[in-house]
């Protein structure tokens, strides 16, 4: 039996036991966080997905060597007009080794995120770093506020830590976890910032603030209260579409309780995403909820915090959410599907059509592989050495090779081929990179922990220049929320991950809009349109439509833009209308 880790992009980063003969996978029973359970993505969907088995060039199946030679020629032809666009659907550390070649060669790569970049930027603005809140700190809480995170889908192992606690859920959708909550606030989309500042203001008004913490550990606390007072109470309640009594209920549920905020990416899929997370962190700082057991804000922690990376990255970068593919003669897409996943899909298709040599390197067929001139099948996580970091807990899991690959090529093998072909220098043996990372880890018996692990993050100091928490100083927002239309929500699906596995094919609507179950409807935004069958749900607000991430065509609706800070995609910075199809 071999112990490894699930490579898929989610909070939990499950520890896995694999039988090398049968390849049966089970959870590691004594893992401190995942505790022996595996989610359906790895247990079922991963095994069902049909992999790419044979390389292709110009639509014809070829040998791996022929495909690699075609890739080398495409890069040589492009010169420095070569872009690596790397995804995160499978997030073993060694996937990043291809960046090492791009830096050595002088090509281009991306920066920013399709997921959490603006939120992380907001957290770093206040704390200086985005450290993982350890599970044991969450377990010690008296109350949990689940804010824009669908724990059941994106973070299932967290559910055990919620038992026996006061549970408060804030979300535009009545999720499964919301139906179990002691208090559920179904706020209007894009109003999270206003709720956070409103709560902070009321903490001062009700003398619930931690004065000692703010005096000793925060910069300009007095000024922050003045800033909060610039947001009128009734106007902020109207933004959130809640009543003053709702706010009172929330304060009552939190009063005199150690509280953890579990914040999801949905709150920051807007241009102001950094300010949203900074405001939620500001609320926690007002309450003194940093550096103490049972308290804190859990977002997507920076899995590389505390590590020195042995992998170099090119200084020549373009923003990932708005990558100008048409500028490049050759684009290597690794483990991603930009022709489905990127916002502003019509613009992406227009740009991608200008690329002479589109190369796809990945596990599964998708829209991007179908358009690619060169297709390279990848090895899966059982067929190569790797290392798994986590943005949801502090544990680091080595990933040994479990079986020999019958087809495909690994990231390190591809990188070595390119280094050798182009005469680049600076590539070490594969094991060097894995050991370089493991040697920096803390040890807890047989377990490895991130060097950034702290039992109570920020207990001694924050990692800002002042070593104190730094409050948000200004709020900037020019989005017209009065624009007619319905808010678009784009959460993760229970059955797919990004655009992998069982992708959804419907638009979810409240019955008040007058459409029938299964009726095809045209959804229109200023950026494009898509036709989808209707799935009715009373769990949605009446002013929302929900299209799961990965639904084919969904990103014709989303804006081709980046957040104000953090270079992050703004999938939900848009309103849509519905049209009947006669």
C-alpha positions as MATLAB code, in Angstrom:
seq = 'XXXXXXXXXXXXXXXXXXXXXXXXXXXXXXXXXXXXXXXXXXXXXXXXXXXXXXXXXXXXXXXXXXXXXXXXXXXXXXXXXXXXXXXXXXXXXXXXXXXXXXXXXXXXXXXXXXXXXXXXXXXXXXXXXXXXXXXXXXXXXXXXXXXXXXXXXXXXXXXXXXXXXXXXXXXXXXXXXXXXXXXXXXXXXXXXXXXXXXXXXXXXXXXXXXXXXXXXXXXXXXXXXXXXXXXXXXXXXXXXXXXXXXXXXXXXXXXXXXXXXXXXXXXXXXXXXXXXXXXXXXXXXXXXXXXXXXXXXXXXXXXXXXXXXXXXXXXXXXXXXXXXXXXXXXXXXXXXXXXXXXXXXXXXXXXXXXXXXXXXXXXXXXXXXXXXXXXXXXXXXXXXXXXXXXXXXXXXXXXXXXXXXXXXXXXXXXXXXXXXXXXXXXXXXXXXXXXXXXXXXXXXXXXXXXXXXXXXXXXXXXXXXXXXXXXXXXXXXXXXXXXXXXXXXXXXXXXXXXXXXXXXXXXXXXXXXXXXXXXXXXXXXXXXXXXXXXXXXXXXXXXXXXXXXXXXXXXXXXXXXXXXXXXXXXXXXXXXXXXXXX';
ca = [
       0.000    0.000    0.000;
       1.171    3.527   -0.780;
       0.097    6.788    0.810;
      -0.387    9.743   -1.492;
      -2.783   12.689   -1.822;
      -5.657   13.724   -4.039;
      -4.329   16.217   -6.614;
      -7.641   17.929   -7.346;
      -8.209   21.625   -6.744;
     -10.155   21.878   -3.474;
      -9.637   22.867    0.156;
      -9.376   19.381    1.572;
      -6.345   17.860   -0.215;
      -7.313   14.377    0.982;
      -4.675   11.927    2.145;
      -5.146    8.700    0.159;
      -4.074    5.080    0.510;
      -3.679    3.266   -2.832;
      -3.348   -0.438   -3.446;
      -0.693   -0.620   -6.225;
      -2.254   -3.769   -7.691;
      -5.972   -3.001   -7.745;
      -5.526    0.813   -7.596;
      -8.360    0.902   -5.068;
      -8.246    4.182   -3.164;
      -9.316    4.798    0.431;
      -8.780    7.649    2.849;
      -6.009    7.691    5.457;
      -7.898    6.968    8.672;
      -5.556    8.780   11.059;
      -5.054   11.936    8.996;
      -5.733   14.887   11.336;
      -8.064   16.621    8.884;
      -9.429   14.302    6.192;
      -9.866   11.429    8.664;
     -10.329    8.564    6.225;
     -12.985   10.005    3.911;
     -12.726   10.762    0.185;
     -15.100   12.953   -1.812;
     -17.016   11.878   -4.918;
     -14.639   13.721   -7.279;
     -11.799   11.306   -6.518;
     -13.867    8.296   -5.483;
     -16.103    8.262   -8.547;
     -15.733   11.043  -11.137;
     -11.931   10.772  -11.451;
     -12.205    7.060  -12.274;
     -15.036    7.550  -14.770;
     -13.389   10.326  -16.807;
     -12.033    9.255  -20.203;
      -8.393   10.272  -20.587;
      -6.518   11.334  -23.699;
      -4.342    8.370  -24.613;
      -2.651    9.311  -27.888;
      -0.809   12.498  -28.950;
      -2.120   14.419  -31.976;
      -0.648   16.875  -34.444;
      -2.906   18.648  -36.925;
      -5.730   16.270  -36.068;
      -3.727   13.082  -36.706;
      -2.646   10.593  -34.047;
       1.146   10.436  -33.802;
       3.858    9.081  -31.529;
       4.845   11.009  -28.414;
       8.238   11.806  -29.946;
       6.610   13.253  -33.068;
       4.330   15.414  -30.915;
       7.251   16.610  -28.774;
       9.255   17.493  -31.879;
       6.255   19.445  -33.179;
       6.053   21.317  -29.868;
       9.758   22.147  -29.996;
       9.411   23.453  -33.549;
       6.393   25.549  -32.556;
       8.335   27.126  -29.674;
      11.382   27.680  -31.882;
       9.186   29.360  -34.511;
       7.603   31.610  -31.879;
      10.855   32.797  -30.346;
       9.943   34.892  -27.334;
       6.332   35.127  -28.552;
       5.637   31.980  -26.562;
       3.101   31.830  -23.694;
       2.568   29.163  -21.042;
      -1.001   29.216  -19.727;
      -1.133   26.859  -16.764;
      -4.282   25.813  -14.897;
      -4.936   24.473  -11.416;
      -7.426   21.646  -11.876;
      -4.725   19.266  -10.637;
      -2.442   21.040   -8.203;
       0.550   18.887   -7.450;
       3.560   21.100   -6.785;
       5.604   19.667   -9.668;
       3.064   20.910  -12.206;
       4.816   24.257  -11.870;
       8.152   22.886  -13.144;
       7.223   23.899  -16.702;
       7.497   27.514  -15.493;
      11.214   26.784  -14.969;
      11.687   26.193  -18.691;
       9.721   29.288  -19.673;
      11.976   31.418  -17.446;
      15.151   29.824  -18.831;
      13.936   30.202  -22.425;
      12.720   33.786  -22.046;
       9.044   33.169  -22.769;
       5.892   34.476  -21.149;
       3.663   33.149  -18.401;
       0.603   34.404  -16.512;
      -0.058   36.091  -13.190;
      -3.243   36.498  -11.213;
      -6.039   34.011  -10.782;
      -9.361   32.778  -12.094;
     -10.297   31.932   -8.519;
      -9.089   33.714   -5.378;
      -6.578   36.406   -6.314;
      -8.550   39.458   -5.246;
      -9.559   37.905   -1.926;
      -5.971   36.971   -1.116;
      -4.870   40.507   -1.981;
      -7.401   41.927    0.477;
      -6.235   39.596    3.228;
      -2.585   40.441    2.625;
      -3.422   44.161    2.758;
      -4.648   43.759    6.333;
      -2.509   40.918    7.711;
       0.543   40.985    5.459;
       0.102   37.301    4.589;
      -2.689   34.780    4.063;
      -1.945   31.957    6.489;
      -4.067   28.826    6.713;
      -6.315   28.749    9.786;
      -5.573   25.296   11.262;
      -8.458   22.835   11.654;
      -7.856   22.558   15.390;
      -8.495   26.284   15.764;
     -11.771   25.938   13.860;
     -12.731   22.957   16.014;
     -12.264   25.091   19.162;
     -14.836   27.696   18.033;
     -18.221   28.163   19.687;
     -19.806   29.662   16.565;
     -19.073   29.315   12.860;
     -20.097   31.875   10.263;
     -20.124   30.234    6.824;
     -19.942   33.233    4.500;
     -20.293   32.515    0.787;
     -18.785   29.034    1.068;
     -20.826   25.968    0.104;
     -19.060   23.674    2.559;
     -20.975   20.572    1.488;
     -19.624   20.845   -2.068;
     -16.248   22.566   -1.824;
     -15.034   21.618    1.660;
     -16.873   18.445    2.805;
     -14.359   17.410    5.463;
     -15.079   20.666    7.271;
     -18.545   19.440    8.205;
     -17.244   17.347   11.105;
     -15.741   20.472   12.650;
     -19.111   22.250   12.607;
     -20.901   19.773   14.855;
     -22.208   21.120   18.134;
     -21.550   24.761   17.260;
     -23.786   27.730   16.613;
     -24.003   27.807   12.818;
     -24.643   31.020   10.903;
     -24.776   31.008    7.095;
     -24.609   34.086    4.855;
     -25.255   33.367    1.178;
     -27.538   34.401   -1.706;
     -28.407   30.699   -2.114;
     -30.095   28.502    0.468;
     -27.452   25.793    0.311;
     -27.649   22.466    2.081;
     -25.601   23.821    4.970;
     -27.847   26.914    5.111;
     -30.850   24.654    5.737;
     -29.091   23.288    8.813;
     -28.115   26.687   10.217;
     -29.257   28.350   13.431;
     -29.437   31.575   11.420;
     -29.460   32.070    7.654;
     -29.149   35.480    6.003;
     -29.966   35.270    2.277;
     -28.317   38.528    1.309;
     -28.279   40.152   -2.109;
     -25.255   39.246   -4.278;
     -22.357   41.707   -4.203;
     -23.465   43.140   -0.839;
     -20.956   41.282    1.366;
     -18.798   44.379    1.797;
     -21.726   46.386    3.119;
     -22.711   43.655    5.573;
     -19.143   43.424    6.872;
     -18.812   47.180    7.501;
     -22.329   47.311    8.956;
     -21.507   44.527   11.416;
     -18.240   46.233   12.353;
     -20.057   49.491   12.989;
     -22.643   47.782   15.195;
     -19.910   46.045   17.184;
     -18.736   49.513   18.204;
     -22.285   50.722   18.854;
     -23.074   47.704   21.051;
     -19.708   47.839   22.899;
     -18.801   44.415   21.541;
     -15.437   45.507   20.131;
     -12.174   44.282   21.681;
     -10.673   47.614   22.704;
      -7.449   46.153   24.081;
      -6.767   44.195   20.875;
      -7.390   47.213   18.689;
      -5.159   49.455   20.799;
      -2.299   46.959   20.951;
      -2.545   45.077   17.637;
      -4.232   47.388   15.087;
      -3.228   50.537   13.238;
      -5.546   53.564   13.314;
      -8.478   51.835   15.050;
     -10.103   55.159   15.969;
      -9.936   56.287   12.380;
     -11.558   53.022   11.234;
     -14.686   53.728   13.249;
     -14.948   57.100   11.501;
     -14.601   55.285    8.176;
     -17.401   52.869    9.130;
     -19.702   55.753    9.966;
     -19.546   56.974    6.366;
     -21.761   54.009    5.435;
     -25.328   54.862    6.387;
     -27.145   52.111    8.272;
     -30.394   52.025    6.309;
     -28.658   52.362    2.940;
     -26.367   49.442    3.834;
     -29.297   47.323    5.009;
     -31.026   48.057    1.708;
     -27.885   47.031   -0.209;
     -27.909   43.691    1.611;
     -31.701   43.371    1.419;
     -31.954   42.551    5.121;
     -33.730   44.177    8.065;
     -32.312   45.650   11.251;
     -33.805   42.712   13.173;
     -31.746   40.313   11.023;
     -28.624   42.170   12.057;
     -29.695   41.971   15.695;
     -30.216   38.216   15.388;
     -26.727   37.830   13.953;
     -25.140   39.855   16.754;
     -27.075   37.825   19.330;
     -25.884   34.504   17.858;
     -22.236   35.674   17.981;
     -22.291   37.414   21.363;
     -19.696   36.135   23.875;
     -18.735   33.266   21.570;
     -15.403   32.374   20.039;
     -16.177   32.672   16.340;
     -14.576   31.525   13.105;
     -15.559   32.925    9.703;
     -15.332   30.388    6.848;
     -15.286   32.611    3.769;
     -15.666   31.281    0.224;
     -14.569   32.614   -3.133;
     -18.111   33.650   -4.102;
     -17.864   36.854   -2.060;
     -14.912   38.097   -4.142;
     -15.908   37.285   -7.739;
     -16.277   41.016   -8.289;
     -14.044   43.986   -9.089;
     -14.115   44.909   -5.372;
     -13.188   41.418   -4.153;
     -10.104   42.584   -2.281;
     -12.121   45.162   -0.359;
     -14.724   42.538    0.582;
     -12.155   40.259    2.236;
     -10.374   43.219    3.817;
     -13.690   44.331    5.351;
     -14.495   40.827    6.666;
     -10.992   40.654    8.147;
     -11.624   44.117    9.596;
     -14.712   42.770   11.361;
     -12.616   39.977   12.883;
     -10.009   42.524   13.989;
     -12.648   44.726   15.645;
     -13.719   41.642   17.620;
     -10.116   40.678   18.419;
     -10.499   37.366   16.606;
      -6.888   36.837   15.522;
      -4.207   34.825   17.290;
      -6.630   33.100   19.673;
      -8.044   29.556   19.833;
     -11.449   29.156   18.210;
     -11.212   32.449   16.348;
     -10.185   33.734   12.926;
     -11.025   34.062    9.266;
     -10.496   31.067    6.992;
     -10.251   31.794    3.265;
      -7.975   30.028    0.783;
      -4.636   30.148    2.559;
      -1.442   30.764    0.607;
      -0.091   27.212    0.291;
       3.396   28.544   -0.554;
       3.574   30.776    2.539;
       6.819   30.138    4.428;
       8.402   28.224    1.532;
      11.236   29.290   -0.682;
      10.405   27.925   -4.112;
      13.117   26.107   -6.082;
      11.191   26.838   -9.297;
      11.897   30.062  -11.115;
       9.149   31.967  -12.893;
       9.479   34.242  -15.898;
       9.249   37.979  -15.128;
       7.349   38.402  -18.421;
       3.725   37.914  -17.459;
       0.185   38.686  -18.625;
      -2.940   38.729  -16.482;
      -4.487   35.265  -16.416;
      -8.167   36.388  -16.557;
      -7.570   38.557  -19.642;
      -4.651   36.797  -21.334;
      -4.126   38.360  -24.800;
      -3.531   35.071  -26.629;
      -3.498   36.764  -30.021;
      -0.154   38.413  -29.196;
       1.582   35.035  -29.198;
       2.503   32.735  -32.046;
       2.622   29.656  -29.776;
       0.538   29.070  -26.650;
       1.057   26.013  -24.443;
      -2.056   25.349  -22.343;
      -1.249   23.045  -19.444;
      -3.971   21.466  -17.301;
      -6.484   24.177  -18.172;
      -9.398   24.809  -20.486;
      -9.434   28.539  -21.296;
     -11.938   28.009  -24.115;
     -14.492   27.181  -21.420;
     -13.105   28.463  -18.114;
     -12.024   32.007  -18.882;
     -14.440   34.916  -18.459;
     -15.549   36.843  -21.539;
     -15.513   33.717  -23.674;
     -16.359   35.446  -26.957;
     -13.226   37.583  -26.567;
     -11.167   34.514  -25.616;
     -12.289   32.676  -28.758;
     -11.431   35.707  -30.883;
      -7.954   35.902  -29.366;
      -7.307   32.163  -29.520;
      -8.202   32.059  -33.222;
      -5.150   34.260  -33.889;
      -2.738   31.756  -32.310;
      -0.836   29.804  -34.962;
       0.292   26.997  -32.667;
      -2.133   26.148  -29.867;
      -0.754   23.282  -27.785;
      -2.800   21.400  -25.193;
      -1.108   19.354  -22.466;
      -3.561   17.639  -20.122;
      -5.533   14.601  -19.043;
      -8.954   15.049  -20.627;
     -10.577   16.153  -23.864;
     -12.288   19.529  -23.697;
     -12.965   22.643  -25.774;
      -9.290   23.643  -25.766;
      -7.948   20.219  -26.747;
     -10.480   20.147  -29.609;
      -9.099   23.445  -30.954;
      -5.423   22.619  -30.408;
      -2.979   21.962  -33.219;
      -0.805   19.802  -30.936;
      -2.210   17.604  -28.138;
       0.018   15.979  -25.500;
      -1.594   13.487  -23.088;
      -0.414   13.930  -19.490;
       0.284   11.371  -16.793;
      -2.084   11.273  -13.835;
      -1.044   11.617  -10.197;
      -0.539    7.867   -9.707;
       2.015    7.697  -12.518;
       4.620   10.232  -11.328;
       6.384   11.684   -8.293;
       4.897   14.832   -6.830;
       4.049   16.775   -3.689;
       0.699   18.133   -2.489;
       0.340   21.415   -0.653;
      -3.011   22.635    0.642;
      -4.786   25.967    0.923;
      -7.272   24.495    3.431;
      -5.029   22.846    6.034;
      -1.305   22.934    6.933;
      -0.342   19.379    5.970;
       2.058   18.590    3.113;
       1.786   15.155    1.529;
       4.454   13.428   -0.583;
       2.980   11.754   -3.660;
       5.064    8.730   -4.698;
       4.649    7.027   -8.042;
       2.178    4.166   -7.607;
       2.154    2.617  -11.091;
       3.930    2.783  -14.424;
       2.229    4.845  -17.099;
       1.060    3.121  -20.272;
       0.862    6.443  -22.103;
       1.318   10.156  -21.509;
       4.165   12.326  -20.267;
       4.752   14.007  -16.905;
       5.484   17.686  -16.305;
       9.101   17.071  -15.324;
       9.725   14.804  -18.329;
       8.313   17.440  -20.661;
      10.405   20.150  -19.017;
      13.584   18.063  -19.285;
      12.897   17.434  -22.968;
      12.567   21.183  -23.561;
      15.677   22.038  -21.529;
      17.708   19.475  -23.473;
      16.275   20.446  -26.862;
      16.923   24.163  -26.438;
      20.221   23.839  -24.560;
      18.906   25.685  -21.501;
      20.724   25.373  -18.188;
      19.536   25.194  -14.600;
      17.311   22.107  -14.376;
      18.085   19.789  -11.461;
      17.024   16.169  -11.056;
      13.311   15.733  -10.328;
      13.835   14.565   -6.754;
      15.779   17.737   -5.962;
      12.649   19.903   -6.193;
      10.502   17.622   -4.030;
      13.196   17.248   -1.368;
      13.886   20.998   -1.451;
      10.291   21.588   -0.380;
      10.084   18.730    2.145;
      13.320   19.851    3.830;
      11.637   23.155    4.668;
       8.625   21.503    6.316;
       7.950   21.104    9.999;
       7.627   17.509   11.222;
       4.881   16.035   13.396;
       5.708   12.356   13.674;
       5.297   10.952   10.158;
       3.459   14.056    8.962;
       4.888   17.076    7.174;
       3.558   20.551    7.917;
       3.948   23.841    6.112;
       6.783   25.978    7.527;
       4.178   28.767    7.856;
       2.094   26.685   10.295;
       1.133   28.485   13.464;
      -1.198   26.979   16.051;
      -2.809   30.418   16.384;
      -1.875   32.483   13.304;
      -0.862   36.095   14.042;
      -0.741   35.483   17.828;
       2.536   37.381   18.148;
       2.336   39.825   15.266;
       0.897   40.408   11.833;
       3.209   40.302    8.832;
       2.606   43.882    7.735;
       5.308   46.562    7.862;
       3.827   47.859   11.111;
       3.430   44.304   12.503;
      -0.168   45.317   13.318;
      -3.438   44.695   11.534;
      -4.043   47.466    9.016;
      -7.650   48.429    8.360;
      -9.146   49.285    4.996;
      -8.676   52.993    4.362;
     -10.934   53.676    1.399;
     -13.634   52.067   -0.672;
     -13.746   52.324   -4.462;
     -16.606   50.992   -6.562;
     -18.060   52.232   -9.841;
     -20.363   49.311  -10.698;
     -23.951   50.367  -11.418;
     -25.990   48.099   -9.156;
     -29.209   49.777  -10.258;
     -28.796   48.374  -13.760;
     -31.771   46.254  -14.711;
     -31.394   42.515  -14.763;
     -30.721   39.517  -12.565;
     -27.518   38.763  -10.704;
     -25.450   35.922  -12.163;
     -24.089   33.381   -9.670;
     -21.364   30.913  -10.752;
     -20.610   28.481   -7.887;
     -18.798   25.168   -8.152;
     -20.890   22.155   -9.072;
     -21.237   19.051   -6.893;
     -20.407   16.883   -9.921;
     -17.635   18.721  -11.761;
     -14.424   20.521  -10.940;
     -13.786   23.544  -13.119;
     -14.594   21.962  -16.512;
     -13.656   18.398  -15.563;
     -15.974   15.448  -14.946;
     -19.799   15.666  -15.076;
     -20.454   19.204  -16.223;
     -23.811   20.812  -15.527;
     -26.048   21.774  -18.459;
     -28.809   23.964  -16.999;
     -29.595   27.424  -15.712;
     -31.176   27.448  -12.249;
     -34.034   29.918  -11.722;
     -36.604   30.784   -9.095;
     -40.102   29.689  -10.239;
     -41.344   33.306  -10.035;
     -39.912   34.002  -13.503;
     -42.605   31.909  -15.177;
     -40.465   29.318  -16.947;
     -41.191   25.604  -16.866;
     -38.821   22.902  -15.726;
     -36.714   21.813  -18.727;
     -37.828   24.733  -20.917;
     -34.984   26.179  -22.945;
     -34.260   29.829  -22.221;
     -31.817   32.375  -23.621;
     -29.690   34.108  -20.989;
     -28.248   37.426  -22.168;
     -25.628   39.808  -20.769;
     -23.800   42.738  -22.323;
     -20.964   40.327  -23.110;
     -22.866   37.541  -24.865;
     -25.626   34.974  -24.609;
     -26.182   31.254  -24.077;
     -29.187   28.915  -24.387;
     -29.756   26.449  -21.549;
     -32.608   24.340  -20.194;
     -34.215   25.560  -16.981;
     -33.925   23.882  -13.588;
     -36.313   25.447  -11.074;
     -35.262   26.085   -7.477;
     -36.870   27.935   -4.588;
     -33.453   27.979   -2.894;
     -32.484   30.963   -5.063;
     -33.338   34.578   -4.484;
     -35.788   35.935   -7.030;
     -33.211   38.443   -8.311;
     -30.610   35.762   -9.198;
     -29.872   33.144  -11.796;
     -27.367   30.405  -11.110;
     -25.161   28.749  -13.728;
     -22.595   26.368  -12.290;
     -18.943   26.925  -13.181;
     -17.980   24.577  -16.000;
     -21.401   24.672  -17.671;
     -20.689   24.794  -21.437;
     -21.131   28.329  -22.754;
     -21.576   29.926  -19.316;
     -18.652   32.283  -19.807;
     -20.219   33.968  -22.818;
     -22.088   35.852  -20.081;
     -19.140   36.873  -17.904;
     -17.030   40.031  -18.233;
     -13.517   40.014  -19.762;
     -11.989   41.988  -16.903;
      -9.788   41.763  -13.808;
     -10.454   42.872  -10.249;
      -9.198   46.248   -9.034;
      -6.508   44.459   -7.029;
      -5.157   40.922   -7.222;
      -5.593   40.391  -10.980;
      -8.539   38.071  -10.417;
     -11.458   37.091  -12.638;
     -14.769   38.863  -11.915;
     -17.234   36.204  -13.027;
     -20.192   37.713  -11.162;
     -19.668   41.392  -12.019;
     -22.612   41.253  -14.397;
     -26.382   41.192  -14.627;
     -28.341   39.124  -17.111;
     -31.797   39.023  -18.630;
     -33.939   36.038  -19.635;
     -35.596   35.577  -23.011;
     -38.191   33.010  -23.959;
     -37.437   30.946  -27.047;
     -40.507   30.641  -29.235;
];
